[in-house]
Coordinates of C-alpha atoms in Angstrom, one line a residue:
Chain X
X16 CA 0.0 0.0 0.0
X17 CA 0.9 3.7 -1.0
X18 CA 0.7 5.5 1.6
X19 CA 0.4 9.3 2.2
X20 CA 1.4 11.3 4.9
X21 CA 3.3 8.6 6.7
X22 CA 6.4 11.0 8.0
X23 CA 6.2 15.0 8.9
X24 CA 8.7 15.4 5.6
X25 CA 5.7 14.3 3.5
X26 CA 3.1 17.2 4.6
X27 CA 4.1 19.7 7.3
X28 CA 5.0 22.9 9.0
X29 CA 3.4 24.4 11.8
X30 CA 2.6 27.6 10.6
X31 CA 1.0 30.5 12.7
X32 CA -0.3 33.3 10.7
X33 CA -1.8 36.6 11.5
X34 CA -4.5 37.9 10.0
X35 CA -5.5 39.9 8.4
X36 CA -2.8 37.9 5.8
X37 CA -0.3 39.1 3.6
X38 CA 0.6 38.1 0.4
X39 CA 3.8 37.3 1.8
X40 CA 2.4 35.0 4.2
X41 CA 0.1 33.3 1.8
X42 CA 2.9 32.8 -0.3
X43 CA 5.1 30.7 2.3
X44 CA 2.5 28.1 3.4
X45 CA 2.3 25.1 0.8
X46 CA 0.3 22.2 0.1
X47 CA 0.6 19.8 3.2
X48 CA 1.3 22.7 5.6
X49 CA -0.8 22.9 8.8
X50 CA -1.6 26.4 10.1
X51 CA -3.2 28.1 12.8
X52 CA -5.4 31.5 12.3
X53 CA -5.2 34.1 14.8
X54 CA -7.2 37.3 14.8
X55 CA -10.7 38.1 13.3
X56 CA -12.1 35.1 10.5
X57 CA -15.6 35.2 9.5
X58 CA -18.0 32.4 8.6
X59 CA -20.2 32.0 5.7
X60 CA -22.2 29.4 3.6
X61 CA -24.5 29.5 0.5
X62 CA -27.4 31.1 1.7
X63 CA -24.9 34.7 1.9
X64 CA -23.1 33.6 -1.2
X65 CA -26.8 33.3 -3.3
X66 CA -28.0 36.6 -1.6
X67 CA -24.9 38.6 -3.0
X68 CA -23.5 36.9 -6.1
X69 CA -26.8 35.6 -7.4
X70 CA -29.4 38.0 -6.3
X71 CA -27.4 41.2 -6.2
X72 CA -28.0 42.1 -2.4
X73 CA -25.3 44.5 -0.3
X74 CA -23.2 43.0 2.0
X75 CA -24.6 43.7 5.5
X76 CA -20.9 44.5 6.6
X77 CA -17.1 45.4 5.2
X78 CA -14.8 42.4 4.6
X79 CA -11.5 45.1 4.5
X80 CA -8.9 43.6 6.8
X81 CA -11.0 40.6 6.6
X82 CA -9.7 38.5 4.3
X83 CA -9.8 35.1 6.3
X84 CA -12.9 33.1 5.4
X85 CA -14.0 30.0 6.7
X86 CA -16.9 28.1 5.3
X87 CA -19.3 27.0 8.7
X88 CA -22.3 27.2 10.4
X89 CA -21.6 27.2 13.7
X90 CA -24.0 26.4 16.7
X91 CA -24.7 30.2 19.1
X92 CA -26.6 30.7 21.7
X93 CA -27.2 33.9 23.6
X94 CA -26.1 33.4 27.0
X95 CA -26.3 36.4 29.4
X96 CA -27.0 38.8 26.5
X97 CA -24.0 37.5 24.4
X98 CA -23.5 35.2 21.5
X99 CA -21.7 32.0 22.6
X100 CA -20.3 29.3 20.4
X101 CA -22.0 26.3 21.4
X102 CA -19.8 24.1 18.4
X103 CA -18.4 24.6 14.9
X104 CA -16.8 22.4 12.7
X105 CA -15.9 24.3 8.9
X106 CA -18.3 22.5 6.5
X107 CA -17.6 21.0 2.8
X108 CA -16.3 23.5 0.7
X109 CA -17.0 22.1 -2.6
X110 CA -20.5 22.9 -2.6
X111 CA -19.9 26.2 -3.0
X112 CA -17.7 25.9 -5.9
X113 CA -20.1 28.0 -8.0
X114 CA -19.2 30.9 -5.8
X115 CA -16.3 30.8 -4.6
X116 CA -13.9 31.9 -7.6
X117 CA -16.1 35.2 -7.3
X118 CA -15.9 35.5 -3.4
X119 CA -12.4 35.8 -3.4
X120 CA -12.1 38.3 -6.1
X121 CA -15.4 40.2 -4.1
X122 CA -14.3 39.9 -0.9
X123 CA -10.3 39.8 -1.4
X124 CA -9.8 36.4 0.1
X125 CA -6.5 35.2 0.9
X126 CA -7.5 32.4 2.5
X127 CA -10.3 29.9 2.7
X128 CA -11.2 27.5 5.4
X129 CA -13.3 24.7 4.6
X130 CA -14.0 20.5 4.6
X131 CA -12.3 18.6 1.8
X132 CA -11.1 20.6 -1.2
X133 CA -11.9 23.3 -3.9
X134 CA -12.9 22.5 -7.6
X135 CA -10.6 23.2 -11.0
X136 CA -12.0 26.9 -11.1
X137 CA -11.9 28.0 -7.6
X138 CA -7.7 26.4 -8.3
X139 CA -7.4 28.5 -10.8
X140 CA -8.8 31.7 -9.4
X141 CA -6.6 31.2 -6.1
X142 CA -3.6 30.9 -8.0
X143 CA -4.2 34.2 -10.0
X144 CA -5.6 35.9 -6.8
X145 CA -3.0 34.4 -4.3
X146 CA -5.0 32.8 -2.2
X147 CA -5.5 29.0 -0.3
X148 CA -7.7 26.4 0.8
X149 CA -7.1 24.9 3.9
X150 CA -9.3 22.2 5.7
X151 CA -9.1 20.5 9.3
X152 CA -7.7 17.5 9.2
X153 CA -10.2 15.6 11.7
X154 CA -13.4 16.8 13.7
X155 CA -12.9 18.6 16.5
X156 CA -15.7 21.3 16.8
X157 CA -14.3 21.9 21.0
X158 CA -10.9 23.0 20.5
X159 CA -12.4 25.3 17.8
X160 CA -15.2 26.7 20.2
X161 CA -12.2 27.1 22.6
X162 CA -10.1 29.0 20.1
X163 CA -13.0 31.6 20.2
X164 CA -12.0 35.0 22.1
X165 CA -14.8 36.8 21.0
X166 CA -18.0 37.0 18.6
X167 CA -17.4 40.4 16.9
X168 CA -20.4 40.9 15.0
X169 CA -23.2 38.9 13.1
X170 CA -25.6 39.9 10.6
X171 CA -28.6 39.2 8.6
X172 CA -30.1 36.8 11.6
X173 CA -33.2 38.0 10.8
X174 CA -33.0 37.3 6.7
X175 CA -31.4 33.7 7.0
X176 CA -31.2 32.5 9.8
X177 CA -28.4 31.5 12.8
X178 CA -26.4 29.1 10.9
X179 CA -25.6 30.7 7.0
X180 CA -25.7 34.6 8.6
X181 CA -22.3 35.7 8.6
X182 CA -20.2 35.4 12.0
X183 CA -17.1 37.6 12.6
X184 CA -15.3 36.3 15.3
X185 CA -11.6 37.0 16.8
X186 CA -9.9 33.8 17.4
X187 CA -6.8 32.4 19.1
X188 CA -4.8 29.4 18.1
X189 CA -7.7 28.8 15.4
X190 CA -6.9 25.5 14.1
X191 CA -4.9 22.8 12.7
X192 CA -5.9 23.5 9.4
X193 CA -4.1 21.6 6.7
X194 CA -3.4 23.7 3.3
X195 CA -4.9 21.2 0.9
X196 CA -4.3 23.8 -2.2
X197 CA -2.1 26.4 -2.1
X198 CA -1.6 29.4 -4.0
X199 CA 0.7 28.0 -6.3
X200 CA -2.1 25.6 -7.5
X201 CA -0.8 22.7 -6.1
X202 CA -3.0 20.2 -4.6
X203 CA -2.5 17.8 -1.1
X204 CA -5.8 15.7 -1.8
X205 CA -4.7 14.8 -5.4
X206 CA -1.3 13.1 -4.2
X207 CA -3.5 11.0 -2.6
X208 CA -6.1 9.9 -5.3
X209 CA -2.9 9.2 -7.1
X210 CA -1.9 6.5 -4.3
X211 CA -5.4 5.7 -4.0
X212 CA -5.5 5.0 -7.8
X213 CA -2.7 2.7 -7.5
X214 CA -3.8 0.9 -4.3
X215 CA -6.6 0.1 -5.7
X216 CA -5.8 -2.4 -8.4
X217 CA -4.2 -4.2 -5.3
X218 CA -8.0 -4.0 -3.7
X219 CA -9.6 -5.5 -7.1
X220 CA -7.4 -7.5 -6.7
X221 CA -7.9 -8.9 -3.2
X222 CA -11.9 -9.0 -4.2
X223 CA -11.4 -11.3 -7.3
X224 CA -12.5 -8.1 -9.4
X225 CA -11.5 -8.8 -13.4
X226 CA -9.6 -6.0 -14.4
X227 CA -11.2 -5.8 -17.7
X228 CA -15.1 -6.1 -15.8
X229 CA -17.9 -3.7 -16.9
X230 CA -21.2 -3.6 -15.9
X231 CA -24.1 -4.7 -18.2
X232 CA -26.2 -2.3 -19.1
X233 CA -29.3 -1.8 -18.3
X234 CA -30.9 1.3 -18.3
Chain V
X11 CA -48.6 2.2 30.8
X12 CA -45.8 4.6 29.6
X13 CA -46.7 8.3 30.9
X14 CA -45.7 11.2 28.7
X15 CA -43.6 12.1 31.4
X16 CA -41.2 9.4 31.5
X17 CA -41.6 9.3 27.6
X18 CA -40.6 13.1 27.2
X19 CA -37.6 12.4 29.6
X20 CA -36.3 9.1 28.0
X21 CA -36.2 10.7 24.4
X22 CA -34.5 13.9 25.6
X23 CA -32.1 12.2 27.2
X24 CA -31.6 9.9 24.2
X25 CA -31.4 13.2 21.8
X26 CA -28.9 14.5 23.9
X27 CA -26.6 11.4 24.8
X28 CA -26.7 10.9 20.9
X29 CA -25.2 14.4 20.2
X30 CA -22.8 14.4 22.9
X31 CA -21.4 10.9 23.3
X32 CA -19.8 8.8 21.2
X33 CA -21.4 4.8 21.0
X34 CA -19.0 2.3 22.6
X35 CA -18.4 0.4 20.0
X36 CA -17.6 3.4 18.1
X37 CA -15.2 4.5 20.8
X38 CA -13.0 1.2 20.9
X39 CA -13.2 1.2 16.8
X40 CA -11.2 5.1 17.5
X41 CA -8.9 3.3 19.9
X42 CA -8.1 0.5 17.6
X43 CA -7.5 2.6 14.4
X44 CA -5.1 4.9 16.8
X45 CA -3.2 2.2 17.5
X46 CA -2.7 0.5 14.0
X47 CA -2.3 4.2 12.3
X48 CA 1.0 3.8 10.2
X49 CA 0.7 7.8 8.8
X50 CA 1.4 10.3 11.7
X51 CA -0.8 12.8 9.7
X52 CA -3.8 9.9 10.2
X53 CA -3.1 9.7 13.8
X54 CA -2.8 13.4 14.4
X55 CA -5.9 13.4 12.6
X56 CA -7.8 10.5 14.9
X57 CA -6.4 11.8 18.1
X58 CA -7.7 15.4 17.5
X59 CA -11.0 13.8 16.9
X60 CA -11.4 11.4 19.9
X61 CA -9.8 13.6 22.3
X62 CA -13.2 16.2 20.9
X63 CA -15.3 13.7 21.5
X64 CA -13.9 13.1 25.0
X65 CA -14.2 16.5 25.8
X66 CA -17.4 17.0 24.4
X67 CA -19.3 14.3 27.0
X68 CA -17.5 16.4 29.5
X69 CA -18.3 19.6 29.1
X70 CA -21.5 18.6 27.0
X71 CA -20.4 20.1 24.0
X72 CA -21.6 18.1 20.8
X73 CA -19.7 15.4 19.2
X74 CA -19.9 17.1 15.4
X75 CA -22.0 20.7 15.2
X76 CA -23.4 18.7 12.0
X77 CA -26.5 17.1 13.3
X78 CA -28.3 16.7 10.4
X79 CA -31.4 14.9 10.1
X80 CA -33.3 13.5 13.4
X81 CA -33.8 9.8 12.7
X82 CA -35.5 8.0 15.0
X83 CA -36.5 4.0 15.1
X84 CA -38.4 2.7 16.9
X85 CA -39.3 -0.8 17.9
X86 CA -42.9 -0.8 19.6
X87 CA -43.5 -3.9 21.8
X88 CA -47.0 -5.3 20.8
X89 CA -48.3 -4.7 24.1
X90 CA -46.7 -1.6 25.0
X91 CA -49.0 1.0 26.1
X92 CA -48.5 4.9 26.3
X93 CA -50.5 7.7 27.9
X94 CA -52.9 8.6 25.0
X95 CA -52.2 6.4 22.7
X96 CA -49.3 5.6 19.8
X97 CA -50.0 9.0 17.9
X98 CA -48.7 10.4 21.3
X99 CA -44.6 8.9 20.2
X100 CA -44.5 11.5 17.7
X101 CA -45.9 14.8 19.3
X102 CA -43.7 13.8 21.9
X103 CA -40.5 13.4 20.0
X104 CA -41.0 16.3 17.4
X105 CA -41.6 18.4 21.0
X106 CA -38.6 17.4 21.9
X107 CA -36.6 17.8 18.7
X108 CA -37.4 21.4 18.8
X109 CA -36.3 21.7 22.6
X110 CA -33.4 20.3 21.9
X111 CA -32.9 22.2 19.0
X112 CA -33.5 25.6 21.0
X113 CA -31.5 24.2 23.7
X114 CA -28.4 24.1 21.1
X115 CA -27.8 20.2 21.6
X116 CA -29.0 19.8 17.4
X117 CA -28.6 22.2 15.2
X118 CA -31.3 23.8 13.1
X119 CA -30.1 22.2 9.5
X120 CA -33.8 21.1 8.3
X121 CA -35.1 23.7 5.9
X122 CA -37.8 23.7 3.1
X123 CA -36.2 22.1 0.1
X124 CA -36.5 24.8 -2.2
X125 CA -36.8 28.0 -0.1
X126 CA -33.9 26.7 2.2
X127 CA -35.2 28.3 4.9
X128 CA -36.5 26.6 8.5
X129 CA -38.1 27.0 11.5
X130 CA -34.9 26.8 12.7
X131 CA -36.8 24.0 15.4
X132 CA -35.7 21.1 13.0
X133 CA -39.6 20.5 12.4
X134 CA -41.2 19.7 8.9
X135 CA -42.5 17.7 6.6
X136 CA -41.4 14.4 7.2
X137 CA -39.0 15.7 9.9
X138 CA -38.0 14.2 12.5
X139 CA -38.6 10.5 10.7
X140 CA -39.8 7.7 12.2
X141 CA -39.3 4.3 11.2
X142 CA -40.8 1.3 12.9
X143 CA -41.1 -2.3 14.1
X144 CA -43.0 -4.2 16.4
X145 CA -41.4 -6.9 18.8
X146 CA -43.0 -9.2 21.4
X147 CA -42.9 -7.3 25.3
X148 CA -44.6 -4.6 26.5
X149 CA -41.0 -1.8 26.5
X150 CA -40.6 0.6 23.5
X151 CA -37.1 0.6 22.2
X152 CA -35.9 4.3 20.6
X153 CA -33.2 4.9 18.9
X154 CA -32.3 8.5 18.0
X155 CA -29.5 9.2 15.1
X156 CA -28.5 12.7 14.1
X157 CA -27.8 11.9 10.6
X158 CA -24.4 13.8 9.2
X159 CA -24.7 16.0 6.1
X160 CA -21.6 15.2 4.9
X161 CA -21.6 11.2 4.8
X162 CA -25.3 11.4 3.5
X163 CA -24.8 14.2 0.5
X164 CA -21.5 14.2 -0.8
X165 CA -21.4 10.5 -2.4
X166 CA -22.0 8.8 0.7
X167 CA -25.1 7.4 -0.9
X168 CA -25.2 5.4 -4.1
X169 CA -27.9 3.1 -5.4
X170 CA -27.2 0.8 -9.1
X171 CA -28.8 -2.1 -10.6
X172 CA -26.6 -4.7 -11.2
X173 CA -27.7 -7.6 -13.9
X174 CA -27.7 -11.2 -12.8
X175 CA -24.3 -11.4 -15.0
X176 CA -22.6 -9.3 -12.9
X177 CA -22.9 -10.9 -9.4
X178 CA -20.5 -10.9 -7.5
X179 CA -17.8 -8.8 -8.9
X180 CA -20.5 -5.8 -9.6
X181 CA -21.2 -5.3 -6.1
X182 CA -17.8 -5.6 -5.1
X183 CA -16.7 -3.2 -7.3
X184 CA -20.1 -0.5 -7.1
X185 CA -19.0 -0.4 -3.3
X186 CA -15.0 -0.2 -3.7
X187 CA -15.3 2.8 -6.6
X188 CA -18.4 4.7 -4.8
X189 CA -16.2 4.7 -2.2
X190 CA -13.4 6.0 -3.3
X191 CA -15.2 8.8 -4.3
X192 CA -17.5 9.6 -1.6
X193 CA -14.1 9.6 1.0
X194 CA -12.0 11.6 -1.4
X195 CA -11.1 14.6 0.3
X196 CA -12.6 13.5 3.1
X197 CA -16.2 14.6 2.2
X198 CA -18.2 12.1 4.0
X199 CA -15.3 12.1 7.3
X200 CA -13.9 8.5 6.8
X201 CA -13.2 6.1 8.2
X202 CA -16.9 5.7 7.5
X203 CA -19.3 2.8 8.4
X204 CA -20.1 1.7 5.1
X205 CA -24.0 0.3 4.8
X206 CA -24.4 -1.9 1.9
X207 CA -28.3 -3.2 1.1
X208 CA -28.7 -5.6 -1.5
X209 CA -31.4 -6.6 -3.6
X210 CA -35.4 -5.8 -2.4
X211 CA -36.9 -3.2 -4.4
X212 CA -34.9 0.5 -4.8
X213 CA -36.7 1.9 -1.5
X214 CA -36.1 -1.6 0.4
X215 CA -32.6 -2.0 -0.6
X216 CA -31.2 1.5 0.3
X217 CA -33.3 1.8 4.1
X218 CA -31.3 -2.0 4.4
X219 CA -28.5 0.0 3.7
X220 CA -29.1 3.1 6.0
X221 CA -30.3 0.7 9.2
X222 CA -27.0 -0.9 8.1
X223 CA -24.8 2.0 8.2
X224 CA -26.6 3.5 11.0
X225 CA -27.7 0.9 13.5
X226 CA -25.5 -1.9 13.4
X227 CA -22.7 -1.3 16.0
X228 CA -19.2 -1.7 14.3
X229 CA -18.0 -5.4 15.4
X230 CA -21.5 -6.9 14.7
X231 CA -21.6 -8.9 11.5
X232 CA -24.9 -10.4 9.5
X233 CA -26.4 -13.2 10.6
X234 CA -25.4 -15.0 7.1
X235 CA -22.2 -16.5 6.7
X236 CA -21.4 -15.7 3.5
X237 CA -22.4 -12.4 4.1
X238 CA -20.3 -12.1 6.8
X239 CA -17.3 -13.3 4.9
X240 CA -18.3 -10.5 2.0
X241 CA -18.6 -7.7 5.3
X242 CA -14.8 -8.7 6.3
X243 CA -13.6 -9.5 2.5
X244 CA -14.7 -5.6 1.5
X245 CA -13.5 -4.3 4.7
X246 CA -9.8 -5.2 4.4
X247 CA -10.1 -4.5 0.8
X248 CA -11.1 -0.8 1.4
X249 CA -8.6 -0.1 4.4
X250 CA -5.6 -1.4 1.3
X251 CA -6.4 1.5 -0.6
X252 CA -4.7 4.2 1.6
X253 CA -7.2 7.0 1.7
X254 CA -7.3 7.4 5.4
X255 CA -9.1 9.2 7.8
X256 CA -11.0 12.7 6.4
X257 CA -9.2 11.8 3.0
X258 CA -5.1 12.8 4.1
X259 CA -3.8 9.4 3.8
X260 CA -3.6 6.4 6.3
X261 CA -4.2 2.8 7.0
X262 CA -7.9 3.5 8.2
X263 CA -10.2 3.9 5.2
X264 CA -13.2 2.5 6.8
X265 CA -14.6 1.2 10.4
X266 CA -16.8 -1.2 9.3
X267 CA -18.5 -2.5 6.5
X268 CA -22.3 -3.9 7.1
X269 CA -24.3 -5.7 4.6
X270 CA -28.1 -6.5 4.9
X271 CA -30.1 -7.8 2.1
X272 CA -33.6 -8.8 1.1
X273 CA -35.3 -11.6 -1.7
X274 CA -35.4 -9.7 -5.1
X275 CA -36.6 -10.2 -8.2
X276 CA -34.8 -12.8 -10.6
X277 CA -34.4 -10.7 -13.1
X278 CA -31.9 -8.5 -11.3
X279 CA -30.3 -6.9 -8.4
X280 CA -30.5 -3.3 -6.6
X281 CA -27.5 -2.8 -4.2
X282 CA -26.9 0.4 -2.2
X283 CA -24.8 2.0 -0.1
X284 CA -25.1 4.4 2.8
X285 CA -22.2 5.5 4.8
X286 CA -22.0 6.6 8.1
X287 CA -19.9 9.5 9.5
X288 CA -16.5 8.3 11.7
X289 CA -18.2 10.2 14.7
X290 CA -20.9 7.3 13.9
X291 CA -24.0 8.8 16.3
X292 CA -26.8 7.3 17.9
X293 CA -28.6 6.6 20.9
X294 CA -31.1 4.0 22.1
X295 CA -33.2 4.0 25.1
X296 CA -35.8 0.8 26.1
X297 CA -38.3 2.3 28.1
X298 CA -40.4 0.0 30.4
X299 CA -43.3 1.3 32.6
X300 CA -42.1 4.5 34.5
X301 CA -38.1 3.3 34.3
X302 CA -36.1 3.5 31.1
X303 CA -32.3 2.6 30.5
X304 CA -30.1 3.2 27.5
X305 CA -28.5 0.2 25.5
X306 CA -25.4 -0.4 23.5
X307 CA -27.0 -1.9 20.2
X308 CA -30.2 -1.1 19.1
X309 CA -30.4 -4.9 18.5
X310 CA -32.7 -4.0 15.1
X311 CA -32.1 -6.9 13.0
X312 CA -31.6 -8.8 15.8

């Protein structure tokens, strides 16, 4: 078996970055890095990306010196007057893969935060904008809840609802995230399919799977 | 006679232990994968997640913010008997669905499929959804799953028809490529528990698939031999191919694979899978009179 990841060589460096980011800092984390976020991030998901891009609403509030995004609905409650993150956990980023080329030209992303991986176009656009993707590399919605200084601001409530409005929060230690495409267009998650690909035929063969099999067809 | 007291209170608690504590069988399945990991990135990855999990039952935080649906099954003992009647389950448990939802142990992710939005209590059509079965006693048996968006939506679930020709190797390999692409990048948070249903009709064969994935406890294997051997033969199979938990790499692809199948029609085969998020949630409560206690397995193909 191929396997990925199996030394610290193969994927990281601890890498804690201020934000809001600099180009310079975007440019010295790489595919396989793992970094932590401190300072103010802000959440969103496609209920805020289909009011703007799609329908043509204002945004609510100003994304300058806010260019730290990470896809997530997390779970508040107001205790004692305040917002309080309950848990949070960044959600799958690909969904949003119809918007996301134009959030970070929009909103001057330099980084995004989300489950799994980006498509070809959002790639592209990070490469030409300098931008990344990073992802957490297991589920671990406490340690992020503990990360959380403060909930800065939140919008938009009202229009739709507590989990897709937009949360501004400062953070501490925000992470690990790992970068699974950096801004030089390189990609963590396809050095994997490409073991996975290989590994497979092993798998086939451990099943008594004919190589050359194909399905009837039916329909 | 069950009173809506003690009902209301043994599905709360059930909601809540579901969210917040992590199944015993899916707690040893972390251990074990810790242990065998190979790829420090892997075990990095499994630690953080356990060690959540952990601290989530201690400061009753939730074990994944992802909720998703509210499942619940429910075996009904034929002479079980409730305070107002059966209708009475449901009130009950959509009332407390929506407590718990306020309460912040479930999040509100149920939303009109088309306008998106919610109630934000986790109540609608169809939702919470109750599936059932009857067994001899007088105890109702409840098991409550908060259903993950990401093992349900993104390839997680597959259904093919297969012809006659093609058994075995088609189902072998429907289940080894879905798979591969429903754990790439970690969308569905492997290692999964991989449900497989085979044969029935399209509806039968994927809820075997889902009460596979969802209420089998990993370890627990189908009553069939040969089916058994196919759970292991698939299992080892997938955990060669390296993708490793969320997708980085590692020796854990999967927790468990579970098969369940019905009687089909000859002239061919519908198989399915449905796959189960690695923080693999549910809870089951048997309530008996005014006294209820939670159980390990649901015990639902038992």
């Amino acid at each position: 078996m191929i396997l990925i990841g199996l030394d610290r060589r193969d994927y990281m460096d601890l890498i804690n970055l201020n934000t809001p980011l600099t180009d310079e800092d975007v440019r010295k984390v790489k595919a396989g890095d793992v970094v932590y976020f401190n300072g103010e991030v802000w959440t969103c998901r496609s209920l805020l990306q289909k009011k703007i891009i799609d329908e043509g609403f204002e945004m609510p509030f100003s994304t300058e010196k806010r260019n730290v995004l990470i896809h997530m609905g997390p779970i508040m409650v107001k205790k004692n007057e305040k917002w309080t993150p309950v848990s949070m956990s960044p959600t799958t980023s690909i969904r949003f893969e119809k918007w996301i080329p134009e959030t970070i030209k929009r909103w001057g992303l330099k980084a995004i935060v989300g489950k799994g991986t980006v498509g070809e176009k959002s790639r592209a656009v990070m490469k030409e904008y300098n931008c990344f993707h990073a992802c957490p590399i297991g589920v671990y919605p406490q340690k992020l809840v503990d990360s959380v200084i403060e909930v800065v601001e939140v919008h938009w409530i009202e229009k739709i609802g507590l989990i897709e409005a937009p949360w501004v929060l400062r953070v501490r230690d925000f992470g690990p995230f790992m970068v699974d495409v950096d801004s030089y267009g390189d990609s963590y998650f396809e050095k994997v399919e490409d073991a996975v690909e290989k590994n497979k035929i092993k798998a086939y063969e451990m099943l008594g799977i004919p190589r050359n099999f194909e399905y009837s067809s039916l329909y | 006679m069950i009173s809506l007291e003690i009902l209301g209170e043994a599905i709360r608690s059930t909601i809540i232990k579901a969210a917040s504590e992590l199944p015993s069988d899916v707690a040893h399945a972390f251990e074990k994968a810790i242990e065998n990991e190979k790829s420090q990135l892997a075990a990095e990855s499994l630690i953080s997640t356990f060690e959540s999990c952990k601290q989530a039952r201690e400061k009753g935080g939730l074990l994944c913010p992802d909720t998703g649906w509210p499942l619940f099954f429910i075996k009904i003992g034929t002479n079980a008997k409730i305070e107002g009647g059966l209708l009475e389950l449901e009130r009950v448990a959509k009332e407390k669905v929506k407590e718990c939802t306020q309460k912040g142990y479930l999040r509100p992710t149920m939303v009109h499929p088309i306008t998106r939005i919610g109630k934000g209590d986790n109540i609608g059509d169809h939702i919470p959804h109750f599936t059932y079965k009857f067994f001899p006693g007088e105890s109702l048996e409840i098991t409550f799953v908060p259903k993950g968006g990401g093992s349900e939506l993104f390839g997680g679930t597959r259904y093919r028809v297969l012809a006659p020709s093609d058994i075995p190797a088609g189902i072998k390999k429907f289940v080894i490529d879905a798979y591969i692409q429903a754990a790439s990048a970690g969308k569905i948070c492997p290692p999964s528990i991989v449900g497989v249903g085979i044969g029935g009709t399209s509806d039968i064969c994927m809820n075997l698939a889902k009460e596979a994935a969802v209420l089998r406890p990993i370890g627990s294997h189908n009553r069939d031999e040969e089916i058994a051997k196919l759970e292991i033969e698939l299992k080892r199979a997938i955990n060669e191919l390296g993708i490793g938990p969320m997708g980085i790499g590692g020796s854990t692809s999967v927790f468990s694979v579970h098969i369940e199948y019905a009687y089909v029609h000859t002239a061919g085969l519908p198989v399915a899978i449905n796959a189960n998020c690695a923080i693999a949630r549910r809870a089951t409560v048997r309530i008996r009179e005014s006294e209820f206690e939670f159980l390990d397995d649901p015990n639902w193909f038992g």
